[in-house]
mmCIF file of C-alpha atoms in Angstrom:
data_model
loop_
_atom_site.group_PDB
_atom_site.id
_atom_site.type_symbol
_atom_site.label_atom_id
_atom_site.label_comp_id
_atom_site.label_asym_id
_atom_site.label_seq_id
_atom_site.Cartn_x
_atom_site.Cartn_y
_atom_site.Cartn_z
ATOM 1 C CA MET Y 20 0.067 0.014 -0.069
ATOM 2 C CA ALA Y 21 2.908 2.149 0.800
ATOM 3 C CA ASP Y 22 3.571 2.591 -3.107
ATOM 4 C CA HIS Y 23 -0.100 3.743 -3.902
ATOM 5 C CA LYS Y 24 0.664 5.915 -6.750
ATOM 6 C CA PRO Y 25 2.379 8.849 -4.630
ATOM 7 C CA VAL Y 26 2.984 11.213 -7.188
ATOM 8 C CA GLN Y 27 0.157 10.582 -9.964
ATOM 9 C CA ALA Y 28 -0.010 13.996 -11.609
ATOM 10 C CA ASP Y 29 -3.841 14.111 -11.504
ATOM 11 C CA TYR Y 30 -4.394 15.904 -7.964
ATOM 12 C CA ASP Y 31 -7.906 16.660 -9.010
ATOM 13 C CA LEU Y 32 -8.994 13.265 -9.935
ATOM 14 C CA ARG Y 33 -7.202 11.713 -6.858
ATOM 15 C CA THR Y 34 -8.794 14.048 -4.446
ATOM 16 C CA ARG Y 35 -12.187 13.738 -5.920
ATOM 17 C CA ALA Y 36 -11.860 10.001 -5.586
ATOM 18 C CA LEU Y 37 -10.863 10.095 -1.984
ATOM 19 C CA VAL Y 38 -13.569 12.393 -1.118
ATOM 20 C CA SER Y 39 -16.127 10.436 -2.903
ATOM 21 C CA VAL Y 40 -15.194 7.068 -1.204
ATOM 22 C CA LEU Y 41 -15.151 8.533 2.295
ATOM 23 C CA THR Y 42 -18.310 10.383 1.825
ATOM 24 C CA ARG Y 43 -19.923 7.241 0.276
ATOM 25 C CA LYS Y 44 -18.630 5.245 3.487
ATOM 26 C CA GLY Y 45 -20.067 7.892 5.580
ATOM 27 C CA LEU Y 46 -16.818 8.673 7.175
ATOM 28 C CA VAL Y 47 -16.969 12.384 6.321
ATOM 29 C CA ASP Y 48 -19.793 15.185 6.579
ATOM 30 C CA PRO Y 49 -19.462 17.350 3.257
ATOM 31 C CA GLU Y 50 -20.731 20.189 5.266
ATOM 32 C CA SER Y 51 -17.989 19.884 7.564
ATOM 33 C CA MET Y 52 -15.524 20.068 4.787
ATOM 34 C CA ASP Y 53 -16.952 23.340 3.407
ATOM 35 C CA ALA Y 54 -17.084 24.725 7.036
ATOM 36 C CA VAL Y 55 -13.254 23.980 7.430
ATOM 37 C CA VAL Y 56 -12.482 26.123 4.289
ATOM 38 C CA GLU Y 57 -14.750 28.762 5.281
ATOM 39 C CA TYR Y 58 -13.093 28.820 8.738
ATOM 40 C CA HIS Y 59 -9.705 29.174 7.275
ATOM 41 C CA GLU Y 60 -10.450 31.562 4.584
ATOM 42 C CA SER Y 61 -12.600 33.838 6.192
ATOM 43 C CA GLN Y 62 -13.204 33.497 10.042
ATOM 44 C CA VAL Y 63 -9.537 33.548 10.875
ATOM 45 C CA GLY Y 64 -6.823 35.436 8.793
ATOM 46 C CA PRO Y 65 -4.263 38.226 9.239
ATOM 47 C CA HIS Y 66 -7.026 40.562 10.526
ATOM 48 C CA VAL Y 67 -7.087 38.518 13.792
ATOM 49 C CA GLY Y 68 -3.217 39.029 14.288
ATOM 50 C CA ALA Y 69 -3.352 42.633 13.158
ATOM 51 C CA GLY Y 70 -6.054 43.347 15.973
ATOM 52 C CA LEU Y 71 -3.378 42.300 18.612
ATOM 53 C CA VAL Y 72 -0.453 44.149 17.041
ATOM 54 C CA ALA Y 73 -2.542 47.423 16.594
ATOM 55 C CA ARG Y 74 -3.506 47.338 20.411
ATOM 56 C CA SER Y 75 -0.004 46.514 21.430
ATOM 57 C CA TRP Y 76 1.080 49.839 19.689
ATOM 58 C CA VAL Y 77 -1.346 51.954 21.606
ATOM 59 C CA ASP Y 78 -1.479 50.271 24.806
ATOM 60 C CA PRO Y 79 1.923 49.645 26.554
ATOM 61 C CA ASP Y 80 0.470 47.413 29.372
ATOM 62 C CA TYR Y 81 -1.163 45.375 26.678
ATOM 63 C CA ARG Y 82 2.050 45.221 25.029
ATOM 64 C CA ARG Y 83 4.107 44.087 27.922
ATOM 65 C CA ARG Y 84 1.395 41.366 28.553
ATOM 66 C CA LEU Y 85 1.563 40.059 24.976
ATOM 67 C CA LEU Y 86 5.338 39.800 24.913
ATOM 68 C CA ALA Y 87 5.451 38.187 28.528
ATOM 69 C CA ASP Y 88 2.586 35.750 27.829
ATOM 70 C CA ALA Y 89 0.855 35.796 24.518
ATOM 71 C CA ARG Y 90 -0.846 32.755 25.090
ATOM 72 C CA ALA Y 91 -2.871 34.279 28.084
ATOM 73 C CA VAL Y 92 -3.815 37.265 26.264
ATOM 74 C CA ALA Y 93 -5.048 35.044 23.172
ATOM 75 C CA ARG Y 94 -7.124 32.954 25.609
ATOM 76 C CA GLU Y 95 -8.682 36.167 27.164
ATOM 77 C CA GLU Y 96 -9.736 37.289 23.571
ATOM 78 C CA ASN Y 97 -10.944 33.809 22.658
ATOM 79 C CA LEU Y 98 -8.300 33.479 19.890
ATOM 80 C CA THR Y 99 -7.299 30.219 20.714
ATOM 81 C CA GLY Y 100 -7.206 27.248 18.149
ATOM 82 C CA PHE Y 101 -5.506 24.069 16.924
ATOM 83 C CA GLN Y 102 -2.143 25.077 15.738
ATOM 84 C CA SER Y 103 -2.186 28.472 17.680
ATOM 85 C CA THR Y 104 -2.920 28.291 21.519
ATOM 86 C CA ASP Y 105 0.871 28.072 22.497
ATOM 87 C CA LEU Y 106 1.456 31.580 21.246
ATOM 88 C CA VAL Y 107 4.720 33.547 21.815
ATOM 89 C CA ALA Y 108 5.022 36.980 20.412
ATOM 90 C CA VAL Y 109 8.319 38.654 19.572
ATOM 91 C CA ALA Y 110 8.670 42.484 19.003
ATOM 92 C CA ASN Y 111 10.842 44.113 16.152
ATOM 93 C CA THR Y 112 12.548 47.250 17.403
ATOM 94 C CA PRO Y 113 15.040 49.448 15.667
ATOM 95 C CA SER Y 114 17.861 47.277 16.750
ATOM 96 C CA VAL Y 115 16.028 43.770 16.393
ATOM 97 C CA HIS Y 116 14.214 42.137 13.227
ATOM 98 C CA ASN Y 117 12.394 38.831 14.000
ATOM 99 C CA LEU Y 118 11.556 36.269 11.328
ATOM 100 C CA VAL Y 119 9.512 33.050 11.824
ATOM 101 C CA VAL Y 120 9.956 29.662 9.827
ATOM 102 C CA CYS Y 121 9.370 26.125 10.099
ATOM 103 C CA THR Y 122 12.231 24.129 8.718
ATOM 104 C CA LEU Y 123 10.901 20.772 9.267
ATOM 105 C CA CYS Y 124 7.278 21.678 7.809
ATOM 106 C CA SER Y 125 4.891 24.452 7.678
ATOM 107 C CA CYS Y 126 3.828 25.232 11.269
ATOM 108 C CA TYR Y 127 2.184 28.688 11.595
ATOM 109 C CA PRO Y 128 -0.351 30.282 13.810
ATOM 110 C CA TRP Y 129 -3.320 29.467 11.833
ATOM 111 C CA SER Y 130 -5.824 31.081 14.433
ATOM 112 C CA LEU Y 131 -4.107 34.332 14.077
ATOM 113 C CA LEU Y 132 -2.993 34.471 10.627
ATOM 114 C CA GLY Y 133 -5.051 32.158 8.430
ATOM 115 C CA LEU Y 134 -3.420 29.544 6.222
ATOM 116 C CA PRO Y 135 0.344 30.392 5.352
ATOM 117 C CA PRO Y 136 1.320 32.001 2.087
ATOM 118 C CA THR Y 137 2.891 29.811 -0.445
ATOM 119 C CA TRP Y 138 6.468 31.296 0.030
ATOM 120 C CA TYR Y 139 6.495 30.236 3.555
ATOM 121 C CA LYS Y 140 5.743 26.781 2.640
ATOM 122 C CA ASP Y 141 8.238 26.614 -0.161
ATOM 123 C CA SER Y 142 11.349 24.616 0.306
ATOM 124 C CA ALA Y 143 13.762 27.590 -0.521
ATOM 125 C CA TYR Y 144 12.297 29.450 2.450
ATOM 126 C CA ARG Y 145 12.505 26.735 4.924
ATOM 127 C CA ALA Y 146 15.982 26.014 3.704
ATOM 128 C CA ARG Y 147 17.565 29.311 3.535
ATOM 129 C CA ALA Y 148 15.736 31.371 6.339
ATOM 130 C CA VAL Y 149 17.926 29.883 9.121
ATOM 131 C CA ILE Y 150 21.360 29.850 7.358
ATOM 132 C CA GLU Y 151 21.023 33.215 5.464
ATOM 133 C CA PRO Y 152 18.254 35.238 6.735
ATOM 134 C CA ARG Y 153 19.416 38.563 5.584
ATOM 135 C CA ASN Y 154 19.837 37.286 1.980
ATOM 136 C CA VAL Y 155 16.120 35.980 2.285
ATOM 137 C CA LEU Y 156 14.894 39.276 3.463
ATOM 138 C CA ARG Y 157 16.713 41.222 0.954
ATOM 139 C CA GLU Y 158 15.265 39.142 -2.012
ATOM 140 C CA PHE Y 159 11.939 39.877 -0.351
ATOM 141 C CA GLY Y 160 12.779 43.516 -0.599
ATOM 142 C CA LEU Y 161 13.812 44.334 2.964
ATOM 143 C CA ASP Y 162 17.615 45.367 3.193
ATOM 144 C CA LEU Y 163 18.288 45.455 6.844
ATOM 145 C CA ASP Y 164 21.254 47.506 8.352
ATOM 146 C CA ASP Y 165 24.337 45.486 9.333
ATOM 147 C CA GLU Y 166 23.957 46.633 12.833
ATOM 148 C CA VAL Y 167 20.165 45.230 13.095
ATOM 149 C CA GLU Y 168 20.305 41.690 14.940
ATOM 150 C CA VAL Y 169 18.176 39.147 13.222
ATOM 151 C CA ARG Y 170 16.271 36.370 15.193
ATOM 152 C CA VAL Y 171 15.144 33.355 13.405
ATOM 153 C CA TRP Y 172 12.235 31.504 15.121
ATOM 154 C CA ASP Y 173 12.163 27.761 13.882
ATOM 155 C CA SER Y 174 8.814 26.555 14.920
ATOM 156 C CA THR Y 175 9.984 22.928 15.630
ATOM 157 C CA ALA Y 176 7.428 22.206 18.420
ATOM 158 C CA GLU Y 177 3.972 23.203 19.178
ATOM 159 C CA VAL Y 178 4.684 26.701 19.899
ATOM 160 C CA ARG Y 179 3.792 29.446 17.372
ATOM 161 C CA TYR Y 180 5.242 32.650 16.718
ATOM 162 C CA LEU Y 181 3.892 36.159 15.950
ATOM 163 C CA VAL Y 182 6.037 38.893 14.993
ATOM 164 C CA ILE Y 183 5.050 42.509 16.363
ATOM 165 C CA PRO Y 184 6.161 44.735 13.609
ATOM 166 C CA GLN Y 185 7.213 48.161 14.431
ATOM 167 C CA ARG Y 186 4.564 50.964 14.361
ATOM 168 C CA PRO Y 187 5.191 52.881 11.147
ATOM 169 C CA ALA Y 188 5.907 56.655 11.369
ATOM 170 C CA GLY Y 189 3.120 59.094 10.542
ATOM 171 C CA THR Y 190 0.517 57.047 12.267
ATOM 172 C CA GLU Y 191 0.247 58.979 15.550
ATOM 173 C CA GLY Y 192 -3.145 59.742 16.456
ATOM 174 C CA MET Y 193 -4.415 56.907 14.522
ATOM 175 C CA ALA Y 194 -7.407 54.660 16.022
ATOM 176 C CA VAL Y 195 -6.811 51.022 16.637
ATOM 177 C CA GLU Y 196 -8.914 49.901 13.816
ATOM 178 C CA GLU Y 197 -7.180 52.361 11.370
ATOM 179 C CA LEU Y 198 -3.922 50.755 12.609
ATOM 180 C CA ALA Y 199 -4.985 47.374 12.093
ATOM 181 C CA ALA Y 200 -5.953 48.048 8.677
ATOM 182 C CA LEU Y 201 -2.236 48.883 7.952
ATOM 183 C CA ILE Y 202 -0.597 45.624 9.231
ATOM 184 C CA THR Y 203 0.068 42.940 6.536
ATOM 185 C CA ARG Y 204 0.462 39.211 7.231
ATOM 186 C CA ASP Y 205 3.840 39.318 6.001
ATOM 187 C CA SER Y 206 4.979 41.838 8.437
ATOM 188 C CA MET Y 207 3.686 39.474 11.227
ATOM 189 C CA ILE Y 208 5.811 36.721 9.993
ATOM 190 C CA GLY Y 209 8.904 39.149 9.687
ATOM 191 C CA ALA Y 210 9.133 39.197 5.786
ATOM 192 C CA GLU Y 211 8.517 42.726 5.530
ATOM 193 C CA THR Y 212 8.315 45.943 7.461
ATOM 194 C CA LEU Y 213 5.828 48.580 7.366
ATOM 195 C CA ALA Y 214 6.197 51.721 5.400
ATOM 196 C CA ALA Y 215 5.982 55.145 7.175
ATOM 197 C CA ARG Y 216 2.602 56.815 6.382
ATOM 198 C CA GLY Y 217 1.973 60.445 4.691
ATOM 199 C CA GLN Y 218 5.652 61.137 4.196
ATOM 200 C CA GLN Y 219 5.680 60.089 0.406
ATOM 201 C CA MET N 28 15.442 10.347 10.651
ATOM 202 C CA ASN N 29 17.844 12.261 8.378
ATOM 203 C CA GLY N 30 14.711 13.047 6.070
ATOM 204 C CA VAL N 31 14.311 15.404 3.147
ATOM 205 C CA HIS N 32 12.025 17.489 5.149
ATOM 206 C CA ASP N 33 14.817 18.497 7.350
ATOM 207 C CA LEU N 34 15.588 21.335 5.042
ATOM 208 C CA GLY N 35 17.252 24.081 7.416
ATOM 209 C CA GLY N 36 20.638 25.159 6.028
ATOM 210 C CA MET N 37 20.338 23.471 2.463
ATOM 211 C CA ASP N 38 21.494 25.488 -0.594
ATOM 212 C CA GLY N 39 20.633 25.577 -4.046
ATOM 213 C CA PHE N 40 16.851 26.814 -3.719
ATOM 214 C CA THR N 41 15.471 29.680 -5.444
ATOM 215 C CA LEU N 42 13.144 31.841 -3.343
ATOM 216 C CA PRO N 43 9.687 32.243 -4.833
ATOM 217 C CA GLN N 44 8.248 35.673 -5.303
ATOM 218 C CA ARG N 45 6.240 36.822 -2.054
ATOM 219 C CA GLU N 46 2.713 36.781 -3.252
ATOM 220 C CA GLU N 47 0.123 39.440 -2.547
ATOM 221 C CA ASN N 48 -1.050 39.567 0.975
ATOM 222 C CA GLU N 49 -4.869 39.208 0.252
ATOM 223 C CA GLY N 50 -4.871 36.508 -2.335
ATOM 224 C CA PRO N 51 -6.626 33.371 -1.775
ATOM 225 C CA ILE N 52 -4.448 30.423 -0.392
ATOM 226 C CA LEU N 53 -6.417 27.647 -1.531
ATOM 227 C CA THR N 54 -6.280 28.315 -5.310
ATOM 228 C CA GLU N 55 -7.753 25.196 -6.822
ATOM 229 C CA GLU N 56 -10.780 23.280 -6.328
ATOM 230 C CA TRP N 57 -9.156 19.841 -5.232
ATOM 231 C CA GLN N 58 -6.827 21.894 -2.553
ATOM 232 C CA ARG N 59 -10.201 23.049 -1.189
ATOM 233 C CA LEU N 60 -11.807 19.720 -1.135
ATOM 234 C CA LEU N 61 -8.678 18.108 0.399
ATOM 235 C CA TRP N 62 -8.062 20.784 3.002
ATOM 236 C CA GLY N 63 -11.974 20.368 3.893
ATOM 237 C CA LEU N 64 -11.433 16.601 3.887
ATOM 238 C CA VAL N 65 -8.151 16.528 6.040
ATOM 239 C CA TRP N 66 -9.599 18.686 8.985
ATOM 240 C CA SER N 67 -13.087 17.319 8.953
ATOM 241 C CA MET N 68 -12.407 13.477 9.036
ATOM 242 C CA ARG N 69 -12.191 12.234 12.538
ATOM 243 C CA VAL N 70 -12.629 8.641 12.472
ATOM 244 C CA PRO N 71 -11.387 6.474 15.523
ATOM 245 C CA GLY N 72 -8.323 4.463 14.536
ATOM 246 C CA VAL N 73 -7.424 6.788 11.382
ATOM 247 C CA SER N 74 -4.267 9.036 12.221
ATOM 248 C CA ARG N 75 -4.401 12.320 10.405
ATOM 249 C CA GLY N 76 -0.901 11.179 9.265
ATOM 250 C CA GLY N 77 1.201 13.121 11.345
ATOM 251 C CA ARG N 78 4.383 14.701 10.140
ATOM 252 C CA ALA N 79 6.428 11.540 10.942
ATOM 253 C CA ALA N 80 4.215 9.189 8.974
ATOM 254 C CA MET N 81 3.925 11.732 5.997
ATOM 255 C CA GLU N 82 7.609 12.630 5.612
ATOM 256 C CA GLN N 83 9.107 9.232 5.848
ATOM 257 C CA SER N 84 6.928 7.736 3.530
ATOM 258 C CA ILE N 85 7.848 10.103 0.516
ATOM 259 C CA PRO N 86 11.117 9.197 -1.139
ATOM 260 C CA PRO N 87 13.376 12.505 -1.035
ATOM 261 C CA ALA N 88 13.494 13.065 -4.707
ATOM 262 C CA LEU N 89 9.696 12.865 -5.050
ATOM 263 C CA TYR N 90 9.369 15.072 -1.855
ATOM 264 C CA LEU N 91 11.140 17.993 -3.296
ATOM 265 C CA GLY N 92 9.326 17.779 -6.690
ATOM 266 C CA MET N 93 5.908 17.629 -5.000
ATOM 267 C CA PRO N 94 3.597 20.748 -4.697
ATOM 268 C CA TYR N 95 2.859 21.385 -0.918
ATOM 269 C CA TYR N 96 -0.917 20.380 -0.921
ATOM 270 C CA ALA N 97 0.121 17.131 -3.194
ATOM 271 C CA ARG N 98 2.127 16.102 0.070
ATOM 272 C CA TRP N 99 -1.225 16.585 2.016
ATOM 273 C CA LEU N 100 -3.252 14.509 -0.432
ATOM 274 C CA HIS N 101 -0.457 11.621 -0.243
ATOM 275 C CA ARG N 102 -0.700 11.899 3.508
ATOM 276 C CA ALA N 103 -4.412 11.714 3.415
ATOM 277 C CA GLU N 104 -4.490 8.630 0.992
ATOM 278 C CA GLN N 105 -1.834 7.021 3.126
ATOM 279 C CA SER N 106 -3.677 7.393 6.233
ATOM 280 C CA VAL N 107 -6.950 5.856 5.202
ATOM 281 C CA LEU N 108 -5.387 3.137 3.419
ATOM 282 C CA GLU N 109 -3.310 2.074 6.401
ATOM 283 C CA SER N 110 -6.538 2.213 8.608
ATOM 284 C CA GLY N 111 -8.041 -0.639 6.388
ATOM 285 C CA LEU N 112 -11.236 1.705 5.925
ATOM 286 C CA VAL N 113 -10.499 2.054 2.301
ATOM 287 C CA THR N 114 -8.706 0.028 -0.408
ATOM 288 C CA VAL N 115 -6.653 0.785 -3.299
ATOM 289 C CA ALA N 116 -9.224 -0.654 -5.604
ATOM 290 C CA GLU N 117 -11.865 1.413 -3.968
ATOM 291 C CA LEU N 118 -9.829 4.722 -4.852
ATOM 292 C CA ASP N 119 -9.192 3.366 -8.177
ATOM 293 C CA ASN N 120 -12.879 3.055 -8.932
ATOM 294 C CA PRO N 121 -14.470 5.601 -6.787
ATOM 295 C CA ASP N 122 -18.058 5.228 -8.178
ATOM 296 C CA GLY N 123 -17.834 1.348 -8.058
ATOM 297 C CA PRO N 124 -18.876 -0.911 -5.071
ATOM 298 C CA LEU N 125 -17.730 -0.136 -1.795
ATOM 299 C CA SER N 126 -17.338 -2.331 1.516
ATOM 300 C CA MET N 127 -19.194 -0.259 4.166
ATOM 301 C CA PRO N 128 -17.278 0.324 7.351
ATOM 302 C CA ASP N 129 -18.766 -0.945 10.475
ATOM 303 C CA ILE N 130 -17.669 1.533 13.254
ATOM 304 C CA PRO N 131 -19.886 1.191 16.386
ATOM 305 C CA ASN N 132 -21.854 4.537 17.397
ATOM 306 C CA PHE N 133 -20.070 6.659 14.629
ATOM 307 C CA GLU N 134 -21.372 9.543 13.074
ATOM 308 C CA PRO N 135 -19.115 12.014 11.032
ATOM 309 C CA PRO N 136 -18.938 14.979 13.100
ATOM 310 C CA GLY N 137 -20.780 18.228 11.752
ATOM 311 C CA PRO N 138 -19.695 21.725 11.131
ATOM 312 C CA GLU N 139 -20.451 22.950 14.706
ATOM 313 C CA ILE N 140 -17.930 20.082 16.215
ATOM 314 C CA ILE N 141 -15.482 20.417 13.534
ATOM 315 C CA VAL N 142 -15.100 24.368 13.794
ATOM 316 C CA ASN N 143 -15.863 25.285 17.189
ATOM 317 C CA GLY N 144 -14.916 21.919 18.849
ATOM 318 C CA PHE N 145 -11.669 21.310 17.022
ATOM 319 C CA LEU N 146 -10.266 24.017 15.013
ATOM 320 C CA ALA N 147 -11.279 27.071 17.158
ATOM 321 C CA ALA N 148 -10.976 25.077 20.617
ATOM 322 C CA ASP N 149 -8.339 25.817 23.098
ATOM 323 C CA PHE N 150 -5.771 23.131 22.374
ATOM 324 C CA SER N 151 -2.664 23.724 24.348
ATOM 325 C CA ALA N 152 0.248 21.536 23.994
ATOM 326 C CA GLU N 153 1.557 22.252 27.518
ATOM 327 C CA MET N 154 0.613 19.932 30.150
ATOM 328 C CA ASP N 155 -0.421 20.790 33.500
ATOM 329 C CA VAL N 156 2.315 18.600 35.206
ATOM 330 C CA ASP N 157 4.610 19.754 37.826
ATOM 331 C CA LEU N 158 7.974 18.519 36.441
ATOM 332 C CA PRO N 159 11.189 19.997 37.481
ATOM 333 C CA SER N 160 13.152 21.391 34.525
ATOM 334 C CA ARG N 161 16.660 20.006 33.847
ATOM 335 C CA PHE N 162 17.845 23.391 32.363
ATOM 336 C CA SER N 163 17.383 26.953 33.427
ATOM 337 C CA ILE N 164 17.277 30.206 31.645
ATOM 338 C CA GLY N 165 20.611 31.202 30.600
ATOM 339 C CA ASP N 166 22.162 27.691 30.781
ATOM 340 C CA ALA N 167 24.783 26.792 28.146
ATOM 341 C CA VAL N 168 23.750 23.401 26.399
ATOM 342 C CA ILE N 169 24.533 21.355 23.538
ATOM 343 C CA ALA N 170 22.067 19.910 21.289
ATOM 344 C CA ARG N 171 22.641 16.142 21.398
ATOM 345 C CA ASN N 172 24.255 14.878 18.381
ATOM 346 C CA ASP N 173 21.969 11.974 17.613
ATOM 347 C CA HIS N 174 20.705 10.629 14.320
ATOM 348 C CA PRO N 175 17.743 8.413 15.212
ATOM 349 C CA VAL N 176 16.029 6.553 12.451
ATOM 350 C CA GLY N 177 12.477 7.599 13.528
ATOM 351 C CA HIS N 178 10.894 11.059 13.287
ATOM 352 C CA THR N 179 12.635 13.781 15.464
ATOM 353 C CA ARG N 180 12.106 17.440 16.205
ATOM 354 C CA ALA N 181 15.700 18.223 16.516
ATOM 355 C CA PRO N 182 16.797 19.293 13.128
ATOM 356 C CA ARG N 183 20.147 18.352 11.792
ATOM 357 C CA TYR N 184 21.653 21.794 11.644
ATOM 358 C CA VAL N 185 21.710 21.991 15.390
ATOM 359 C CA ARG N 186 22.975 18.633 16.262
ATOM 360 C CA GLY N 187 26.090 18.935 18.212
ATOM 361 C CA ARG N 188 26.088 22.717 18.256
ATOM 362 C CA ARG N 189 26.428 24.894 21.529
ATOM 363 C CA GLY N 190 23.377 27.110 22.426
ATOM 364 C CA THR N 191 21.779 28.932 25.272
ATOM 365 C CA ILE N 192 18.299 28.203 27.015
ATOM 366 C CA HIS N 193 16.538 31.389 26.062
ATOM 367 C CA ARG N 194 13.030 30.449 27.396
ATOM 368 C CA ASP N 195 11.273 27.734 29.159
ATOM 369 C CA HIS N 196 7.962 26.767 27.352
ATOM 370 C CA GLY N 197 6.821 24.315 30.142
ATOM 371 C CA VAL N 198 5.988 20.697 30.092
ATOM 372 C CA HIS N 199 5.035 19.474 26.596
ATOM 373 C CA GLU N 200 4.824 15.994 25.239
ATOM 374 C CA PHE N 201 7.926 14.612 23.772
ATOM 375 C CA GLN N 202 7.175 14.408 20.078
ATOM 376 C CA ASP N 203 10.137 12.183 18.650
ATOM 377 C CA GLN N 204 9.197 8.807 17.499
ATOM 378 C CA LEU N 205 9.668 6.223 20.382
ATOM 379 C CA PRO N 206 10.090 2.491 20.185
ATOM 380 C CA PRO N 207 6.726 0.448 20.262
ATOM 381 C CA GLY N 208 5.293 0.187 23.479
ATOM 382 C CA VAL N 209 7.293 3.046 24.896
ATOM 383 C CA GLU N 210 4.880 5.696 26.281
ATOM 384 C CA ARG N 211 5.156 9.368 25.337
ATOM 385 C CA GLU N 212 7.200 11.184 27.962
ATOM 386 C CA MET N 213 6.273 14.510 29.438
ATOM 387 C CA GLN N 214 9.480 16.928 29.425
ATOM 388 C CA HIS N 215 10.118 20.504 29.388
ATOM 389 C CA LEU N 216 10.362 22.353 26.161
ATOM 390 C CA TYR N 217 12.803 25.236 25.690
ATOM 391 C CA SER N 218 13.538 27.948 23.205
ATOM 392 C CA VAL N 219 17.150 27.562 22.561
ATOM 393 C CA MET N 220 19.188 30.224 20.856
ATOM 394 C CA PHE N 221 22.079 29.552 18.817
ATOM 395 C CA THR N 222 24.486 32.142 17.182
ATOM 396 C CA GLY N 223 24.682 32.190 13.361
ATOM 397 C CA GLN N 224 28.390 31.479 13.472
ATOM 398 C CA GLU N 225 27.961 28.611 15.929
ATOM 399 C CA LEU N 226 25.665 26.755 13.158
ATOM 400 C CA TRP N 227 27.172 27.929 9.970
ATOM 401 C CA GLY N 228 30.776 28.712 10.803
ATOM 402 C CA SER N 229 32.196 31.672 8.665
ATOM 403 C CA ARG N 230 28.966 31.997 6.584
ATOM 404 C CA GLY N 231 26.808 32.803 9.877
ATOM 405 C CA GLY N 232 26.117 36.492 10.413
ATOM 406 C CA SER N 233 27.728 37.847 13.403
ATOM 407 C CA ARG N 234 24.307 39.376 14.187
ATOM 408 C CA ASP N 235 22.270 36.443 13.563
ATOM 409 C CA ARG N 236 20.501 34.340 16.192
ATOM 410 C CA ILE N 237 18.472 31.234 15.458
ATOM 411 C CA TYR N 238 16.130 29.998 18.159
ATOM 412 C CA VAL N 239 14.997 26.346 18.016
ATOM 413 C CA ASP N 240 12.582 24.704 20.148
ATOM 414 C CA LEU N 241 14.009 21.714 21.666
ATOM 415 C CA TRP N 242 12.899 19.235 24.375
ATOM 416 C CA ASP N 243 14.908 18.150 27.623
ATOM 417 C CA ASP N 244 16.107 14.813 25.729
ATOM 418 C CA HIS N 245 17.564 16.769 22.874
ATOM 419 C CA LEU N 246 19.936 18.572 25.035
ATOM 420 C CA GLU N 247 23.028 18.069 27.037
ATOM 421 C CA SER N 248 24.652 20.407 29.622
ATOM 422 C CA VAL N 249 27.841 22.047 29.024
ATOM 423 C CA ALA N 250 30.471 20.989 31.541
#
């Protein structure tokens, strides 16, 4: 059985066969299948993580608690979930830049950021982020100063990491909701920083 | 095992373009069906095909050439075939005759159970166990140089390397593959900091720090 056509090219046919057999056997509820996709595509996503980050920018006490025990904060706000509950938040500063990777597979805080982007799951990112993070970031468009310390977090266990990007200049006085709208998914993985507002 | 999935530090790959932030992740219909299937199927005796099973059953040359969701498809097929609930012949002829499974009191869980009772539930891997930790924050440690044949969470690139305990994540179930009959152990899990130069020699950035989550059994103290 182990050699059951592991790479038959027709993924669509194979998937439909699997779904059809399992559904006909009563082993899976098709409504649940739809609900899973709806949950991961709509209910959770970067907007959830962005809410935490934006609040950490305006509320120093919240930021302290998030950095000390992000799991407790996520629990208070009902942001737990499979593959996210054991959360650790790490903050970017002018002298430290954080980057998250999973070299062994593609572990990612789903409940806070949704499904991981393709580049995060790519062999190239998984292979290179730990050995040459600065080159990876440069190719992604972020040229860090040599003085900046780069911290790479390899998610080898069940702990999930969320990067708190630096608050962009020019956002003084903005409300939490406005700030949240500026925060990108990739900035919460550490693949980019947020551009200053209103200076261009 | 020294599997192909353990990619950290390998050269020769070209980074993909970073795609736009808001694009859909599951771009094809089969990916959506598969993703829904993987997370909504909860049948007693059918493993979800954990990382270990998945990664160890795909030959290295195939693994690197497979699209991400094709690996999930492989994993889903293998897990139902291994359970005996589905046969290769049935998958080859999905509209043909099927043998119906006899699982007492089983009904496939509906959307409410799957979403709120599973995906969004408060699952912590940290165990509420009072167990002394072998290491303290700031301790110098060496990642054990071991190459087990089974699944391990200690990536090759840290083995034999010296690091520092950065954070204690509390007590977690040890996830390395254990010999049959051996029960999973509870151990402290730590974030261990390695410098770029310790891991990569002259290629390591002098201001690079790599943090890896490792269990007590992955670590030795530095005398």
